[in-house]
């Protein structure tokens, strides 16, 4: 799709990745509908962009998710970027923690898509983009719930893409790996061997899948991409490969940082 002039509903707009995506789309001339929990933060971001509207909504609240499409009005492109970590051992998470991660990361994407599809189908035009994670291809310690949502987003996008074949509506998924200073890695000092991308790289990837119609795009280094292949071809060999590196140590530090920030 042509981004310039298109109305783009972007969820999770004020997080680190969201800001990178918003700025990349803004540079392409998108008319942005920014959503997140905090109206003030959304308005601050909107003032930095050329054409943006702030629509505060808590995607963990089902009534607010249901109301969002009508508030947004005409939408040409959905970019579902909102996400909660849901990190830690499963037994350490409350039912509320689990429900919030499932609702924000996965259910909101499905519900918003379902609401937006009829008008896109009638126009025979639209693009649906889901920001998953390399954690949706590579299972890692302390991320069972998070991985469930991100694997789920990939499966949802893939099946929906087949359903919509020939409809004029494109479906894409983007898979960020280690992102410096934002998202899961915010406040976590990663080892020098851990290759890192930026929020701007993720924004560029979102632009690329929209303009090219590409089904999937990894924002990751060759090592992480190899890990994804290994996880798919031989789960046992993939797990052995991951254990060579101190992944669990990084995961524990990540969980602790999220706990301190109250974002688990």
Short mmCIF file of C-alpha atoms in Angstrom, two decimals:
data_model
loop_
_atom_site.label_atom_id
_atom_site.label_comp_id
_atom_site.label_asym_id
_atom_site.label_seq_id
_atom_site.Cartn_x
_atom_site.Cartn_y
_atom_site.Cartn_z
CA UNK A 1 0.00 0.00 0.00
CA UNK A 2 0.94 3.60 -0.41
CA UNK A 3 1.49 4.99 3.10
CA UNK A 4 1.24 8.67 2.21
CA UNK A 5 -2.26 9.90 3.00
CA UNK A 6 -3.33 6.59 4.56
CA UNK A 7 -4.99 6.58 7.97
CA UNK A 8 -2.92 4.31 10.23
CA UNK A 9 -4.13 3.05 13.60
CA UNK A 10 -1.01 2.38 15.69
CA UNK A 11 -1.37 0.65 19.06
CA UNK A 12 1.31 0.88 21.74
CA UNK A 13 2.34 4.20 20.22
CA UNK A 14 4.15 5.76 23.18
CA UNK A 15 6.49 2.88 24.00
CA UNK A 16 10.01 2.83 22.64
CA UNK A 17 9.13 0.71 19.62
CA UNK A 18 5.89 2.60 19.09
CA UNK A 19 7.67 5.94 18.83
CA UNK A 20 10.10 4.51 16.30
CA UNK A 21 7.23 3.12 14.22
CA UNK A 22 5.22 6.35 14.49
CA UNK A 23 8.12 8.48 13.28
CA UNK A 24 8.88 6.15 10.37
CA UNK A 25 5.25 6.22 9.22
CA UNK A 26 5.06 9.97 9.73
CA UNK A 27 8.07 10.45 7.47
CA UNK A 28 6.16 8.54 4.77
CA UNK A 29 3.20 10.91 5.09
CA UNK A 30 0.81 8.74 7.10
CA UNK A 31 -2.14 10.23 8.97
CA UNK A 32 -1.63 8.59 12.34
CA UNK A 33 -4.19 7.54 14.92
CA UNK A 34 -2.07 6.97 18.01
CA UNK A 35 -3.33 4.81 20.83
CA UNK A 36 -1.94 3.90 24.23
CA UNK A 37 -3.02 4.19 27.85
CA UNK A 38 -1.88 7.77 28.58
CA UNK A 39 -3.56 10.64 26.75
CA UNK A 40 -0.89 13.17 27.79
CA UNK A 41 1.96 11.02 26.43
CA UNK A 42 0.03 10.45 23.20
CA UNK A 43 -0.59 14.17 22.75
CA UNK A 44 3.09 14.89 23.37
CA UNK A 45 4.06 12.42 20.64
CA UNK A 46 1.37 13.77 18.30
CA UNK A 47 2.87 17.26 18.57
CA UNK A 48 6.19 15.87 17.28
CA UNK A 49 4.52 14.49 14.16
CA UNK A 50 3.01 16.17 11.13
CA UNK A 51 -0.41 14.54 11.17
CA UNK A 52 -1.43 12.60 14.26
CA UNK A 53 -4.41 12.23 16.58
CA UNK A 54 -4.30 10.89 20.15
CA UNK A 55 -6.85 8.22 21.12
CA UNK A 56 -6.16 6.93 24.63
CA UNK A 57 -7.34 3.36 25.27
CA UNK A 58 -6.31 0.59 27.65
CA UNK A 59 -6.22 -2.58 25.57
CA UNK A 60 -6.41 -4.69 28.73
CA UNK A 61 -10.00 -3.42 29.10
CA UNK A 62 -12.28 -5.15 26.66
CA UNK A 63 -14.86 -2.38 26.53
CA UNK A 64 -12.18 0.12 25.51
CA UNK A 65 -10.91 -2.23 22.79
CA UNK A 66 -14.47 -2.65 21.49
CA UNK A 67 -15.00 1.13 21.37
CA UNK A 68 -11.70 1.98 19.67
CA UNK A 69 -12.56 1.18 16.00
CA UNK A 70 -15.60 3.48 16.04
CA UNK A 71 -13.55 6.23 17.69
CA UNK A 72 -10.82 5.81 15.06
CA UNK A 73 -13.23 5.95 12.13
CA UNK A 74 -11.81 5.17 8.69
CA UNK A 75 -8.64 3.04 8.98
CA UNK A 76 -6.52 2.01 5.99
CA UNK A 77 -3.72 0.32 7.93
CA UNK A 78 -3.64 -1.31 11.36
CA UNK A 79 -0.26 -1.67 13.09
CA UNK A 80 -0.73 -3.66 16.27
CA UNK A 81 2.40 -2.96 18.30
CA UNK A 82 0.99 -2.92 21.85
CA UNK A 83 2.50 -5.55 24.10
CA UNK A 84 3.15 -6.51 27.71
CA UNK A 85 6.14 -8.65 28.76
CA UNK A 86 4.35 -11.27 30.87
CA UNK A 87 7.85 -12.34 31.90
CA UNK A 88 8.90 -14.75 34.62
CA UNK A 89 8.34 -18.35 35.57
CA UNK A 90 4.73 -19.34 35.03
CA UNK A 91 4.15 -20.06 38.73
CA UNK A 92 5.31 -16.52 39.60
CA UNK A 93 2.59 -14.89 37.50
CA UNK A 94 -0.87 -14.16 38.82
CA UNK A 95 -3.99 -14.90 36.77
CA UNK A 96 -4.31 -11.14 36.32
CA UNK A 97 -0.76 -10.94 34.89
CA UNK A 98 -1.58 -13.74 32.45
CA UNK A 99 -4.93 -12.28 31.41
CA UNK A 100 -3.45 -8.82 30.80
CA UNK A 101 -0.67 -10.19 28.59
CA UNK A 102 -3.09 -12.34 26.59
CA UNK A 103 -5.59 -9.50 26.22
CA UNK A 104 -3.13 -6.78 25.18
CA UNK A 105 -0.72 -8.82 23.06
CA UNK A 106 -3.10 -11.16 21.27
CA UNK A 107 -6.81 -10.71 21.93
CA UNK A 108 -6.77 -6.97 21.17
CA UNK A 109 -5.10 -7.66 17.82
CA UNK A 110 -7.78 -10.21 16.90
CA UNK A 111 -10.66 -8.06 18.12
CA UNK A 112 -9.49 -4.89 16.37
CA UNK A 113 -8.88 -6.81 13.16
CA UNK A 114 -12.34 -8.34 13.25
CA UNK A 115 -13.90 -4.90 13.68
CA UNK A 116 -11.87 -3.27 10.89
CA UNK A 117 -12.16 -6.06 8.30
CA UNK A 118 -15.67 -5.39 6.97
CA UNK A 119 -14.87 -1.87 5.73
CA UNK A 120 -11.50 -2.98 4.34
CA UNK A 121 -13.19 -5.89 2.56
CA UNK A 122 -15.80 -3.57 1.06
CA UNK A 123 -13.06 -1.25 -0.22
CA UNK A 124 -10.87 -4.21 -1.28
CA UNK A 125 -7.96 -2.38 0.26
CA UNK A 126 -6.05 -2.40 3.54
CA UNK A 127 -3.01 -3.67 5.36
CA UNK A 128 -2.82 -5.43 8.73
CA UNK A 129 0.58 -5.42 10.45
CA UNK A 130 1.35 -7.29 13.67
CA UNK A 131 4.55 -6.61 15.62
CA UNK A 132 5.41 -9.99 17.06
CA UNK A 133 8.92 -10.83 18.31
CA UNK A 134 11.77 -13.24 17.67
CA UNK A 135 10.32 -14.64 20.89
CA UNK A 136 7.48 -15.77 18.62
CA UNK A 137 9.94 -18.00 16.77
CA UNK A 138 12.54 -18.89 19.41
CA UNK A 139 11.38 -20.12 22.85
CA UNK A 140 13.46 -18.71 25.69
CA UNK A 141 13.52 -19.06 29.47
CA UNK A 142 11.20 -16.94 31.65
CA UNK A 143 8.96 -16.03 28.72
CA UNK A 144 6.36 -18.79 28.44
CA UNK A 145 3.33 -16.47 28.53
CA UNK A 146 4.97 -13.79 26.38
CA UNK A 147 6.02 -16.43 23.85
CA UNK A 148 2.49 -17.84 23.77
CA UNK A 149 1.15 -14.43 22.70
CA UNK A 150 3.87 -13.79 20.14
CA UNK A 151 3.71 -17.30 18.61
CA UNK A 152 -0.05 -16.73 18.57
CA UNK A 153 0.30 -13.46 16.66
CA UNK A 154 2.40 -15.18 14.03
CA UNK A 155 -0.12 -17.99 13.64
CA UNK A 156 -3.03 -15.55 13.51
CA UNK A 157 -1.32 -13.44 10.85
CA UNK A 158 -0.39 -16.45 8.73
CA UNK A 159 -3.85 -18.02 8.77
CA UNK A 160 -5.56 -14.67 8.21
CA UNK A 161 -3.29 -14.02 5.24
CA UNK A 162 -4.55 -17.21 3.60
CA UNK A 163 -8.17 -16.32 4.41
CA UNK A 164 -7.77 -12.90 2.78
CA UNK A 165 -5.92 -14.06 -0.34
CA UNK A 166 -7.33 -12.22 -3.34
CA UNK A 167 -9.27 -9.75 -1.18
CA UNK A 168 -6.95 -6.78 -1.72
CA UNK A 169 -6.02 -6.81 2.00
CA UNK A 170 -2.40 -7.59 2.91
CA UNK A 171 -1.26 -9.15 6.19
CA UNK A 172 2.28 -8.89 7.58
CA UNK A 173 4.16 -9.74 10.76
CA UNK A 174 7.37 -8.13 12.01
CA UNK A 175 9.72 -9.92 14.41
CA UNK A 176 12.09 -7.72 16.45
CA UNK A 177 14.97 -9.38 18.26
CA UNK A 178 17.15 -7.64 20.87
CA UNK A 179 16.28 -3.93 20.70
CA UNK A 180 18.66 -1.55 22.46
CA UNK A 181 17.19 0.27 25.46
CA UNK A 182 13.48 -0.28 24.78
CA UNK A 183 10.81 -2.95 25.05
CA UNK A 184 11.80 -6.04 27.01
CA UNK A 185 15.41 -4.84 27.15
CA UNK A 186 14.66 -1.44 28.70
CA UNK A 187 17.10 -0.92 31.57
CA UNK A 188 18.88 -4.23 30.95
CA UNK A 189 22.59 -4.18 30.13
CA UNK A 190 23.05 -6.74 27.39
CA UNK A 191 26.42 -8.46 26.89
CA UNK A 192 28.66 -7.24 24.09
CA UNK A 193 28.06 -10.42 22.08
CA UNK A 194 24.30 -9.80 21.96
CA UNK A 195 23.70 -7.94 18.68
CA UNK A 196 21.24 -5.12 19.08
CA UNK A 197 18.91 -3.30 16.73
CA UNK A 198 17.06 -0.04 17.37
CA UNK A 199 13.47 1.18 17.47
CA UNK A 200 14.23 3.00 14.21
CA UNK A 201 15.10 -0.36 12.62
CA UNK A 202 11.70 -1.69 13.66
CA UNK A 203 10.00 1.40 12.23
CA UNK A 204 11.83 0.90 8.93
CA UNK A 205 10.72 -2.75 8.90
CA UNK A 206 7.07 -1.80 9.36
CA UNK A 207 7.34 0.66 6.48
CA UNK A 208 9.02 -2.00 4.33
CA UNK A 209 6.35 -4.68 4.82
CA UNK A 210 3.57 -2.19 4.08
CA UNK A 211 5.18 -0.85 0.91
CA UNK A 212 6.29 -4.27 -0.36
CA UNK A 213 3.48 -6.48 0.90
CA UNK A 214 6.07 -8.79 2.42
CA UNK A 215 4.42 -11.40 4.70
CA UNK A 216 7.15 -11.55 7.37
CA UNK A 217 10.30 -9.64 8.25
CA UNK A 218 12.82 -10.28 11.03
CA UNK A 219 14.57 -7.34 12.68
CA UNK A 220 17.40 -9.45 13.99
CA UNK A 221 20.98 -10.53 13.35
CA UNK A 222 22.07 -13.67 11.51
CA UNK A 223 22.58 -15.56 14.79
CA UNK A 224 19.00 -15.00 15.94
CA UNK A 225 17.68 -15.93 12.51
CA UNK A 226 19.69 -19.15 12.67
CA UNK A 227 18.24 -19.80 16.11
CA UNK A 228 14.73 -19.47 14.67
CA UNK A 229 15.54 -21.97 11.93
CA UNK A 230 17.01 -24.39 14.47
CA UNK A 231 13.96 -24.04 16.73
CA UNK A 232 11.70 -24.92 13.80
CA UNK A 233 13.76 -27.74 12.28
CA UNK A 234 15.10 -29.37 15.44
CA UNK A 235 13.73 -28.12 18.77
CA UNK A 236 16.17 -30.27 20.75
CA UNK A 237 19.22 -29.01 18.86
CA UNK A 238 17.89 -25.46 19.10
CA UNK A 239 17.57 -25.74 22.88
CA UNK A 240 21.12 -27.08 23.16
CA UNK A 241 22.40 -24.19 21.07
CA UNK A 242 20.63 -21.64 23.29
CA UNK A 243 22.13 -23.16 26.44
CA UNK A 244 25.62 -22.38 25.17
CA UNK A 245 24.87 -18.74 25.91
CA UNK A 246 23.84 -17.26 29.31
CA UNK A 247 20.27 -16.72 28.14
CA UNK A 248 18.73 -17.58 31.50
CA UNK A 249 20.94 -15.04 33.27
CA UNK A 250 19.82 -12.31 30.87
CA UNK A 251 16.21 -13.43 31.29
CA UNK A 252 16.44 -13.18 35.09
CA UNK A 253 17.89 -9.65 34.86
CA UNK A 254 15.14 -8.70 32.44
CA UNK A 255 12.41 -9.99 34.76
CA UNK A 256 13.94 -8.09 37.69
CA UNK A 257 14.07 -4.83 35.72
CA UNK A 258 10.47 -5.27 34.65
CA UNK A 259 9.44 -5.95 38.24
CA UNK A 260 11.19 -2.78 39.43
CA UNK A 261 9.45 -0.75 36.72
CA UNK A 262 6.11 -2.37 37.46
CA UNK A 263 5.77 -3.54 33.86
CA UNK A 264 5.72 -7.29 34.24
#
